[in-house]
Coordinates of C-alpha atoms in Angstrom, one line a residue:
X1 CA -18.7 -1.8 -35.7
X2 CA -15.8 -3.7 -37.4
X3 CA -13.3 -4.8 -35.1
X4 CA -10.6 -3.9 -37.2
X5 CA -11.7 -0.1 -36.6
X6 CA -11.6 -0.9 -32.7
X7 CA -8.6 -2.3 -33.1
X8 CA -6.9 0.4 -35.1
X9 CA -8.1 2.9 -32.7
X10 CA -6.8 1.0 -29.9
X11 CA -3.7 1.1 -31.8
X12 CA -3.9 -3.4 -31.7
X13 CA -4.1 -5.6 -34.8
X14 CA -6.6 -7.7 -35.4
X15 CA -4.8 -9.8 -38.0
X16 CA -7.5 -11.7 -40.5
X17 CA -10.6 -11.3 -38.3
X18 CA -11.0 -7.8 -38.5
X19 CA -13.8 -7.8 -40.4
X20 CA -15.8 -9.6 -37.8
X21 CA -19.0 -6.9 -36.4
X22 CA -18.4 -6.4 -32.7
X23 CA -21.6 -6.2 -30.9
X24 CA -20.0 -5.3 -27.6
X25 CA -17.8 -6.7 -24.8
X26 CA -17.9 -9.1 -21.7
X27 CA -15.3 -9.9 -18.9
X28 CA -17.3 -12.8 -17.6
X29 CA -17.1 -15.6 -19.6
X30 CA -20.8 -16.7 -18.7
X31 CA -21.9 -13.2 -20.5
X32 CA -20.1 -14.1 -23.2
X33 CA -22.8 -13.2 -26.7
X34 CA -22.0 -13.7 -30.4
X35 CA -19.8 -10.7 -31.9
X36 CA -18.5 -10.3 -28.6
X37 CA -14.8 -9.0 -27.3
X38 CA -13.3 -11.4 -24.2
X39 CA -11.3 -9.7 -21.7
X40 CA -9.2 -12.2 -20.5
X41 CA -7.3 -11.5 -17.0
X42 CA -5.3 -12.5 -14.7
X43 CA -6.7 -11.7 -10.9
X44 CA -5.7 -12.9 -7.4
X45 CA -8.3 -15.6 -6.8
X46 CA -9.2 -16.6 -10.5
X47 CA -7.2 -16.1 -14.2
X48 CA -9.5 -15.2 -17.0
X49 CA -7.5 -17.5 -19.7
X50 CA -8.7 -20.4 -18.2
X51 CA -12.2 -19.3 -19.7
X52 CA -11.0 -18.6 -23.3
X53 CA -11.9 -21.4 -24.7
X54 CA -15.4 -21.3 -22.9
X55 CA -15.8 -17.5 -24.1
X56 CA -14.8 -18.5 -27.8
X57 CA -17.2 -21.2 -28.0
X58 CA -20.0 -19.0 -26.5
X59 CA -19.3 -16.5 -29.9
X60 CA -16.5 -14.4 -28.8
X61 CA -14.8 -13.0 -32.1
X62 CA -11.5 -11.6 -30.5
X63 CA -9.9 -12.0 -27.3
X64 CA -7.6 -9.7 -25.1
X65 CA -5.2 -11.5 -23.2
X66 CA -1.7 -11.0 -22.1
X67 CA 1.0 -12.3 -25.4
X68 CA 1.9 -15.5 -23.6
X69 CA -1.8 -16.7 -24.0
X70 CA -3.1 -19.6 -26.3
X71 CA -6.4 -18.2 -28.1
X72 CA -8.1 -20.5 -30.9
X73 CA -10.9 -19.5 -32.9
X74 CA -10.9 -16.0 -32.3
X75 CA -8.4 -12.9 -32.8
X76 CA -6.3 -12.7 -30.0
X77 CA -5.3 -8.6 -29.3
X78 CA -2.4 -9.6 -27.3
X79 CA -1.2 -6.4 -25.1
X80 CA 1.2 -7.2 -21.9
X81 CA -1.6 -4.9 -20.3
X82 CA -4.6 -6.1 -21.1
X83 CA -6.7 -4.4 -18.5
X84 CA -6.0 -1.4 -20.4
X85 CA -6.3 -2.9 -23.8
X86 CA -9.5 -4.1 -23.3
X87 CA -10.4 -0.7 -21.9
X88 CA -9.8 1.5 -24.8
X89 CA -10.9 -0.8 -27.1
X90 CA -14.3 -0.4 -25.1
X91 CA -14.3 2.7 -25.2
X92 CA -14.2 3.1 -28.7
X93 CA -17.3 0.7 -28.6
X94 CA -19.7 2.7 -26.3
X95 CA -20.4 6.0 -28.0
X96 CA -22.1 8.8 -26.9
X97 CA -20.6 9.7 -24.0
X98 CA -21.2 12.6 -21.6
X99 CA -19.7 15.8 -22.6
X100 CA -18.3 16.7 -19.3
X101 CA -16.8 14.0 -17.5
X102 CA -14.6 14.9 -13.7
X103 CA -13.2 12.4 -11.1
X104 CA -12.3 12.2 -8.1
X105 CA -9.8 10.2 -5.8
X106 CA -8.5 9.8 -2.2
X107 CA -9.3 7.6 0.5
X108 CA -12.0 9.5 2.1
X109 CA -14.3 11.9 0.6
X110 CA -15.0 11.2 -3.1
X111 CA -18.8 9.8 -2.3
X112 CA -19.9 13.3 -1.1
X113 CA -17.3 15.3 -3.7
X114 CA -18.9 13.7 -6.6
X115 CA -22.4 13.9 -5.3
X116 CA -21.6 17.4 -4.7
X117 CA -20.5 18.0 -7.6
X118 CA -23.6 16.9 -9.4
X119 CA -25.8 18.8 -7.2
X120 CA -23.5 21.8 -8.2
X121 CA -23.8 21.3 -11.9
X122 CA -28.0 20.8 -11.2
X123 CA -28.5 23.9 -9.7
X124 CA -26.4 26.0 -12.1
X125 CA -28.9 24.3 -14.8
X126 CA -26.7 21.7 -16.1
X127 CA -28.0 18.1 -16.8
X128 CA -25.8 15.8 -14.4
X129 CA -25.0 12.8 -13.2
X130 CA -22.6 10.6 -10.4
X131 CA -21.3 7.5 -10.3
X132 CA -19.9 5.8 -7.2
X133 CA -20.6 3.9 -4.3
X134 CA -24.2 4.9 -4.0
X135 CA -24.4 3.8 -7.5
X136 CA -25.7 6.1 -10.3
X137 CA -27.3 9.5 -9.5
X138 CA -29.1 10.6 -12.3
X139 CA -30.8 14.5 -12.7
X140 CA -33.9 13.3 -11.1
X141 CA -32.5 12.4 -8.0
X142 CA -32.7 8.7 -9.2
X143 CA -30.2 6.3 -7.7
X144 CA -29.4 2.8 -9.1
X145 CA -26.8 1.2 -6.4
X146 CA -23.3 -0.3 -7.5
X147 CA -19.7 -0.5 -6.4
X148 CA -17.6 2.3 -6.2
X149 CA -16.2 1.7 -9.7
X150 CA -17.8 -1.0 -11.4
X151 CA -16.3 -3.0 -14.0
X152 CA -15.1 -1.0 -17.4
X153 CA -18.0 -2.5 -19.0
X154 CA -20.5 -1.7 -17.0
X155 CA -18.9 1.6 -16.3
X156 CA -18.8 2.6 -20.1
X157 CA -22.4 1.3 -20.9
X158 CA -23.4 3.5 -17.7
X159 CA -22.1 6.4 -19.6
X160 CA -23.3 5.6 -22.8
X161 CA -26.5 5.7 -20.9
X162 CA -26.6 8.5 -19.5
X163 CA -25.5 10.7 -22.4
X164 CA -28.7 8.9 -24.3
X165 CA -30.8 10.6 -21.5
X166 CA -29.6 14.0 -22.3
X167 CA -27.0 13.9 -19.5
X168 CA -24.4 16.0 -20.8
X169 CA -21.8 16.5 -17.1
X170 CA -20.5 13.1 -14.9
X171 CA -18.6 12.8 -11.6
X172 CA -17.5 9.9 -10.6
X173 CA -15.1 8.0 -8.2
X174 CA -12.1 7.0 -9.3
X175 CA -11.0 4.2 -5.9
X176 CA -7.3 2.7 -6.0
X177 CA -8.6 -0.4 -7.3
X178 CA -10.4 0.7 -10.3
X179 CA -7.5 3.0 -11.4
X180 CA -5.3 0.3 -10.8
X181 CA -7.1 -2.2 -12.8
X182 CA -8.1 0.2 -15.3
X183 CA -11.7 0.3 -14.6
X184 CA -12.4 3.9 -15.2
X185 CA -10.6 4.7 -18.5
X186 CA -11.3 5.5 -21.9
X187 CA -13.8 8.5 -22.6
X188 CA -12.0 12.1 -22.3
X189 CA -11.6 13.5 -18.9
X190 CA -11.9 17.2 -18.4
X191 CA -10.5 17.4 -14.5
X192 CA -9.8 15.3 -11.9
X193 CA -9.3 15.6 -8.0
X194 CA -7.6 14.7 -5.2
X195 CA -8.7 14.6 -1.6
X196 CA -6.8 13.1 1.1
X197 CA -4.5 9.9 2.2
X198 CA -4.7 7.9 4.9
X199 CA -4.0 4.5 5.2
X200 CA -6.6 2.3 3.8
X201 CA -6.7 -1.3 1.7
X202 CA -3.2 -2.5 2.9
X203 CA -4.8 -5.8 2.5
X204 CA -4.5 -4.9 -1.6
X205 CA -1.7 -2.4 -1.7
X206 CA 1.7 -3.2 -0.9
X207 CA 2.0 0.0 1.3
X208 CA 1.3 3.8 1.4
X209 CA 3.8 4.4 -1.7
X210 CA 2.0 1.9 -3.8
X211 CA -1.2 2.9 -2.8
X212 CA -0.9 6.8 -3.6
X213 CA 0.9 5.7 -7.0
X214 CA -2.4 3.9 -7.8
X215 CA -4.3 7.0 -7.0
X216 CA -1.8 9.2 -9.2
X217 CA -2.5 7.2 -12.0
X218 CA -5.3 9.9 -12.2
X219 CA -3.1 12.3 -13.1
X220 CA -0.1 10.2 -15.0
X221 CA -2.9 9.2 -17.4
X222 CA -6.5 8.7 -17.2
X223 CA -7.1 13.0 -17.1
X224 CA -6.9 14.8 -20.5
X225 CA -3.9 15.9 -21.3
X226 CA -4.4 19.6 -21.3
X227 CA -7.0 19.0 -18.6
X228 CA -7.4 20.0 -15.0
X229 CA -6.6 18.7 -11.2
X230 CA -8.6 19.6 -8.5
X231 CA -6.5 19.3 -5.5
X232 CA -7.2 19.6 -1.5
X233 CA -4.0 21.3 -0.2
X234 CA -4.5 20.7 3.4
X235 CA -3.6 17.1 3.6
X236 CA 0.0 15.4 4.6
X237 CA 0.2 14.2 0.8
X238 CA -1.3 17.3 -1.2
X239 CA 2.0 18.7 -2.2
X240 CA 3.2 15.2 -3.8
X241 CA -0.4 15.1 -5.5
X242 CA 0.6 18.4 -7.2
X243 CA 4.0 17.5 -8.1
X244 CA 2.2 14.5 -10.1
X245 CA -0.2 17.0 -11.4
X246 CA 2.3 19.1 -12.4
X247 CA 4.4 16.6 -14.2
X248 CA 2.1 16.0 -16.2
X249 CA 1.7 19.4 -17.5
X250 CA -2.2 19.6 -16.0
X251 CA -3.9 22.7 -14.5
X252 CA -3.8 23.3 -11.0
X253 CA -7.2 24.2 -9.2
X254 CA -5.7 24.1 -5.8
X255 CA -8.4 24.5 -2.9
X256 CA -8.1 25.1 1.0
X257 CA -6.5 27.2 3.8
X258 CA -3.7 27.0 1.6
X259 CA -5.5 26.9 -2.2
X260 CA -4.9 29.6 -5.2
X261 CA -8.2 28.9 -6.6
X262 CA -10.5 28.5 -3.4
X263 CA -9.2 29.9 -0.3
X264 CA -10.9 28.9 3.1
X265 CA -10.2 32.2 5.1
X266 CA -12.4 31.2 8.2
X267 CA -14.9 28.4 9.3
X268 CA -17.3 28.9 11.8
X269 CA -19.3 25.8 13.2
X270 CA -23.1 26.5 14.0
X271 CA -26.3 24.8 15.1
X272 CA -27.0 23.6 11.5
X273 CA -24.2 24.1 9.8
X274 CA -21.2 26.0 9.0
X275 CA -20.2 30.3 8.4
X276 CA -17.8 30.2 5.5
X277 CA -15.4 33.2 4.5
X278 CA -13.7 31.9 0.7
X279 CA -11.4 34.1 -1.3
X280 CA -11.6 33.8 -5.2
X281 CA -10.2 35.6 -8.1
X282 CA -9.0 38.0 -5.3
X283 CA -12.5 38.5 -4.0
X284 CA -14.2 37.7 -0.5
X285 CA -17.7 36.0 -0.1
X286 CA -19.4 34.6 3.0
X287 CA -21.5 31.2 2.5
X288 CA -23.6 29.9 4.9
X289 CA -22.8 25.6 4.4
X290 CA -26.1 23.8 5.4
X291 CA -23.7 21.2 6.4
X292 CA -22.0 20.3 9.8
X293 CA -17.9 19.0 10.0
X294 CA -14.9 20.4 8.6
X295 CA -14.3 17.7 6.2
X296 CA -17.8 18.3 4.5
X297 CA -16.2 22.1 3.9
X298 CA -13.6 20.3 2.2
X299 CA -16.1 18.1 -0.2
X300 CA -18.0 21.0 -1.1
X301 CA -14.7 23.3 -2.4
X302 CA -13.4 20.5 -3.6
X303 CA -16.8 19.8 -5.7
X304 CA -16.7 23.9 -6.6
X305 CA -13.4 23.6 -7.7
X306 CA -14.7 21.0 -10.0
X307 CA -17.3 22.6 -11.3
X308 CA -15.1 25.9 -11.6
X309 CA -11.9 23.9 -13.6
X310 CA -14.8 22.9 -16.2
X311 CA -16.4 26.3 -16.6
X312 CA -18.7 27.3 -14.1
X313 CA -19.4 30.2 -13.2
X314 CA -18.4 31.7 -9.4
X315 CA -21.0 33.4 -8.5
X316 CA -23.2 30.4 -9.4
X317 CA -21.3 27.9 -7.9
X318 CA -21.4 29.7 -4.5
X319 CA -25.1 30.1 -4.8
X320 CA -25.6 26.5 -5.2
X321 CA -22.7 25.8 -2.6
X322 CA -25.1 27.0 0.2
X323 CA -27.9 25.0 -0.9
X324 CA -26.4 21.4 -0.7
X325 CA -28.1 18.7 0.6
X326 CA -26.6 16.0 2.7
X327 CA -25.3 12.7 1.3
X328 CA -26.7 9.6 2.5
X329 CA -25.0 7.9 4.8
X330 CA -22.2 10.7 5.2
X331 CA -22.9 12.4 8.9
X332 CA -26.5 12.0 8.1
X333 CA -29.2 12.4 11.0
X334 CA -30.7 9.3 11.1
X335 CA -32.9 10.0 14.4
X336 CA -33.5 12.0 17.3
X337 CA -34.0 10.4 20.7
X338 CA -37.0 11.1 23.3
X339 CA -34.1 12.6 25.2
X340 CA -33.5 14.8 22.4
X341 CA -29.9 13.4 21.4
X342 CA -29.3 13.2 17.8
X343 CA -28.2 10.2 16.5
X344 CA -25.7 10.1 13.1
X345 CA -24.6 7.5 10.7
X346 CA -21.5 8.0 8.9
X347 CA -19.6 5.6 6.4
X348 CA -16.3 6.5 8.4
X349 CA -14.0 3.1 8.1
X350 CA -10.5 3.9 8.6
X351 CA -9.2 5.4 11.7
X352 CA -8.4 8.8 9.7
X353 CA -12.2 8.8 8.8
X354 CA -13.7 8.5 12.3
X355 CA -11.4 10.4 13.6
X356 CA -12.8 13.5 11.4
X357 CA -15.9 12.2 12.1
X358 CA -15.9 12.8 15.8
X359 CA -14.0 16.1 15.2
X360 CA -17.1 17.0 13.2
X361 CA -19.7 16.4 15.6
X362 CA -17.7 17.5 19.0
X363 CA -18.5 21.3 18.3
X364 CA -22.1 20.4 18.7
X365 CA -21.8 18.0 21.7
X366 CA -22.8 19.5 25.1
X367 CA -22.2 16.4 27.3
X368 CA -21.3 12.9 25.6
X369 CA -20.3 12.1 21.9
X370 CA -21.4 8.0 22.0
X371 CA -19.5 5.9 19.4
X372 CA -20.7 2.6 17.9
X373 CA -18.2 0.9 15.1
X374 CA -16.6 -2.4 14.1
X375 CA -13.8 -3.3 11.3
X376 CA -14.6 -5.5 8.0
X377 CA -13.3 -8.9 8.1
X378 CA -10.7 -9.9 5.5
X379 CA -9.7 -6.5 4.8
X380 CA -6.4 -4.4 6.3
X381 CA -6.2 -5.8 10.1
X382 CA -3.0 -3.1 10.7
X383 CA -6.0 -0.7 10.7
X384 CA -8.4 -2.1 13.4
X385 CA -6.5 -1.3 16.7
X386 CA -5.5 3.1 15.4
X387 CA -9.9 2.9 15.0
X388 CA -9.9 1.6 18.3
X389 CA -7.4 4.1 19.9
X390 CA -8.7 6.9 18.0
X391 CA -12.6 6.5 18.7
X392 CA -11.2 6.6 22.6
X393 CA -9.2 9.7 22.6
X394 CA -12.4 11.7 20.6
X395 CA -15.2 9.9 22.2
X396 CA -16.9 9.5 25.8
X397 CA -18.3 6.1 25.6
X398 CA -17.2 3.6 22.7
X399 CA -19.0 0.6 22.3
X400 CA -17.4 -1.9 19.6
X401 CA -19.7 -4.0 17.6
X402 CA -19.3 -6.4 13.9
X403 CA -19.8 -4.4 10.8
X404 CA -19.0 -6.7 7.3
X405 CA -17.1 -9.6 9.4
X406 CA -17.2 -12.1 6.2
X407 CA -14.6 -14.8 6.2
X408 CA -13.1 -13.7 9.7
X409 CA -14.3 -14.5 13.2
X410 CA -16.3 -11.8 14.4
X411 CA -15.2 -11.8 17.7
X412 CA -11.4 -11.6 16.7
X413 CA -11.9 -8.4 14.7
X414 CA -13.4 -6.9 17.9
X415 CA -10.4 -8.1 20.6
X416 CA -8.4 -6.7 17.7
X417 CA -10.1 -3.0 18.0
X418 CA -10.7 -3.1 21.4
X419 CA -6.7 -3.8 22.2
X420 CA -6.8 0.1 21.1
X421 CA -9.1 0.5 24.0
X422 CA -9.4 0.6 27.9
X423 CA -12.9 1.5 28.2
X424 CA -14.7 0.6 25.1
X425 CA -17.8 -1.9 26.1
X426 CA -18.5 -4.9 23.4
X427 CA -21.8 -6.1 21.6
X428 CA -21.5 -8.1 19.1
X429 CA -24.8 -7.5 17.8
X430 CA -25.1 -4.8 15.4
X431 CA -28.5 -3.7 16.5
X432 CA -27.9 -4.7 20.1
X433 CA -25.0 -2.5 20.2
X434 CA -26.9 0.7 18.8
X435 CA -30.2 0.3 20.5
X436 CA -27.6 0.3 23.8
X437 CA -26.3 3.9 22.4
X438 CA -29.4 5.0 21.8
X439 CA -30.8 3.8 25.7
X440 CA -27.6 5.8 27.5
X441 CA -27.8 9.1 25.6
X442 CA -29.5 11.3 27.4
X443 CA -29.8 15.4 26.6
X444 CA -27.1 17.3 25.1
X445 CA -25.5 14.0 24.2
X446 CA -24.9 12.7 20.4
X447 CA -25.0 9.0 18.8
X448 CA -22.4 8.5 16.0
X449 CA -22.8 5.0 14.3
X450 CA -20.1 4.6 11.9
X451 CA -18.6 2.1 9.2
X452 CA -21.6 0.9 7.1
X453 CA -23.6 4.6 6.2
X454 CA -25.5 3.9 3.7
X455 CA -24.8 0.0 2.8
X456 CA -27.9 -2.3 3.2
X457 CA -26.9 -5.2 4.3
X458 CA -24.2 -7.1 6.6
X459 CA -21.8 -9.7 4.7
X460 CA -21.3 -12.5 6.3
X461 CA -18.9 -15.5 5.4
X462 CA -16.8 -16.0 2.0
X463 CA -16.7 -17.7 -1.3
X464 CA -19.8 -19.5 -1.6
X465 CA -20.6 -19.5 1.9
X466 CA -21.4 -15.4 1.6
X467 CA -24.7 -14.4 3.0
X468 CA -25.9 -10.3 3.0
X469 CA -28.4 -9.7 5.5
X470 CA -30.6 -6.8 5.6
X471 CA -29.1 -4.5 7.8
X472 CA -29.7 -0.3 7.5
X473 CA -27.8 1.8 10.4
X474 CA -30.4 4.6 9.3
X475 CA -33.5 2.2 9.7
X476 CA -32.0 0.4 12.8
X477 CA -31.3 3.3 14.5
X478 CA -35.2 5.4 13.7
X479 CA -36.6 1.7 15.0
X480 CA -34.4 1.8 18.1
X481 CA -35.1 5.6 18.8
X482 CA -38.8 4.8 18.4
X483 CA -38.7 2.6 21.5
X484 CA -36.0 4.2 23.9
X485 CA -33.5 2.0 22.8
X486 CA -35.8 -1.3 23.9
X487 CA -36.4 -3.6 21.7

């Protein structure tokens, strides 16, 4: 492809070079192949330009960088934004792409909403697809891990992919950090969603108001124009989510005990799941959620709202609805005890998050709900002492433990949490600190592990100090169950 096409497209010159072939894009200089476009950037800890000249000698053709740039030997496609430059150039690079494309964002929630959304779309025959922090879900139940929005390139080849395969609906997660760098954009958009705000990723935001305008960028501009937003109506921020929407001129699928589209009339927590009475297009059904908490009735409506904003059918959608499957690491039963005591990991890691976490399982606790979580180093430290008094107030016996500590000392993070606490006992050591859990619950009691769900390891140090150990909360706690909680 000629880069002068890309660059038209993108509405950038290319000047004389643009009838240079592009044979595709790199942001790491060391990636850098003949016919290539450079996406240079500025980030906090290292600034892309420095590599131009590496990038250029490596074959780069053009290069996006910021105006104030020095580029030899190759186009530059200056743009003051070059993030987003770079990203619809891209995307006018990796063709096909998946017919049906949804997103989702919030602080907590999108893992299971687009996961859910994909095993809506499968069940009402469609051949779908998720991308997000367990990686990429493909129709066969396939998962290749990654980060909760990789990099535009890899994000756009993914797609490309996956439309190669036959895949013809996505959902993926759209996170603060990817919508701010412009990570996610590009291909059309049919619908995007919204599910909650709490506080999360101070440590990158400037504060609450920044951090929901980064989510909003959703709506201001990476959904179709014409397209649809999704949005949960029983959060603190859901009416400012659907001003945004509705600035924008987008249509609103609203969902919850206050939603147009999806109305939750009544929830009734059982032994395995959850009696639901919805109201839609004026009509009353009852579903039966094989799921357990009241936020995991918010993922799923959310995910049928998704599927119903991009044409799916009701009738099917509720169908498939009562058949979902749990998503790993989301309030999934890792192990029963001898004593009978279930034991659940969750990926909860703001206080918001095990908070509803707690509030999930407490319907089904008949004596103690046991609590085992830490705080990730270098992240948002404002956060670590509201987990500490929240897992007190909504828990009988809290035992704080490490979970990611990487650059930090351990053993601050935890005096941090436990100045939250008055009762919460500390271990320091992850496994230590759930076999314990697992050795005091007794019958009618319930094990929540929370902060890592499905991760696989534990990161330890920085820079190029990091180590990731092997560590899986759902292994660890089966091995710990297996012997009483004795290792």
């Amino acid at each position: 492809m000629k880069l002068s096409a890309l660059a038209e497209a993108a509405g950038l010159d290319a000047g004389s070079a643009g009838e240079a072939d592009v044979t595709g894009f790199a942001i790491d200089h060391r990636k850098v192949a003949p016919g290539n476009i450079f996406g240079a950037f500025q980030g906090a800890a290292v600034n892309g330009e420095d590599f131009i000249p590496a990038a250029v000698s490596g074959g780069a053709v053009a290069v996006v960088a910021r105006p104030e740039a020095t580029v030899e030997g190759a186009a530059h496609l200056a743009d003051p934004v070059p993030r987003r430059a770079f990203a619809r150039l891209a995307a006018q690079f990796f063709r096909p792409v998946p017919g049906t494309v949804v997103a989702v964002t919030g602080t907590n929630g999108k893992t299971s909403t687009v996961e859910m959304t994909r095993q809506i779309w499968r069940m009402c025959g469609e051949r779908a697809a998720s991308i997000g922090t367990l990686g990429v879900t493909t129709p066969d139940e396939s998962v290749s891990t990654g980060l909760t929005t990789p990099d535009i390139v890899t994000f756009l080849s993914n797609m490309t992919g996956l439309a190669r395969e036959g895949v013809t609906h996505v959902a993926y997660e759209a996170s603060s950090h990817g919508l701010s760098q412009y990570r996610n954009e590009g291909l059309p958009v049919a619908a995007g969603a919204f599910t909650n705000l709490s506080r999360d990723h101070l440590d990158y935001h400037a504060g609450m108001e920044d951090y929901f305008a980064a989510k909003m960028r959703l709506f201001a501009e990476v959904v179709d124009a014409g397209g649809a937003a999704v949005i949960w109506t029983d959060d603190a921020w859901s009416d400012r989510a659907v001003e945004a929407a509705r600035a924008r001129g987008l249509r609103l699928v609203t969902v919850g005990q206050q939603g147009d589209a999806i109305r939750l009339l009544s929830r009734n927590p059982g032994q395995l799941g959850q009696d639901l009475e919805i109201e839609i297009g004026g009509m009353r059904k009852s579903i039966m959620l094989p799921l357990i908490g009241a936020y995991q009735v918010a993922n799923a409506l959310v995910a049928a709202g998704l599927v119903l904003a991009t044409g799916g059918e009701p009738a099917r959608i509720f169908d498939a609805v009562a058949r979902l499957q749990p998503v790993r690491g989301r309030l999934e039963r890792a192990a029963i005890t001898a004593s009978g005591a279930p034991v659940y990991v969750d990926y909860a890691h703001t206080a918001e998050a095990l908070g509803a976490a707690m509030e999930a399982l407490r319907p089904h606790v008949e004596h103690r709900l046991i609590t085992v979580f830490g705080a990730g180093g270098d992240r948002d430290q404002g956060k670590r002492r509201d987990m500490g008094e929240v897992a007190e107030a909504k828990s009988d016996l809290v035992i704080v433990t490490d979970d990611n500590p990487r650059g930090e000392d351990p053993a601050r993070i935890r005096k941090m949490i436990i100045e939250g606490t008055t009762r919460a006992r500390e271990i320091g050591d992850r496994r230590e600190a759930i076999a314990a859990a697992i050795a005091a619950a007794g019958k009618g009691d319930i094990v929540l592990i929370a902060g890592k769900g499905h991760e696989q390891g534990q990161i330890v140090g920085r820079g190029s100090e990091m180590r990731v150990l092997p560590f899986d909360d759902v292994t660890v706690a089966r091995e710990c169950a297996a012997t009483g909680g004795h290792d």
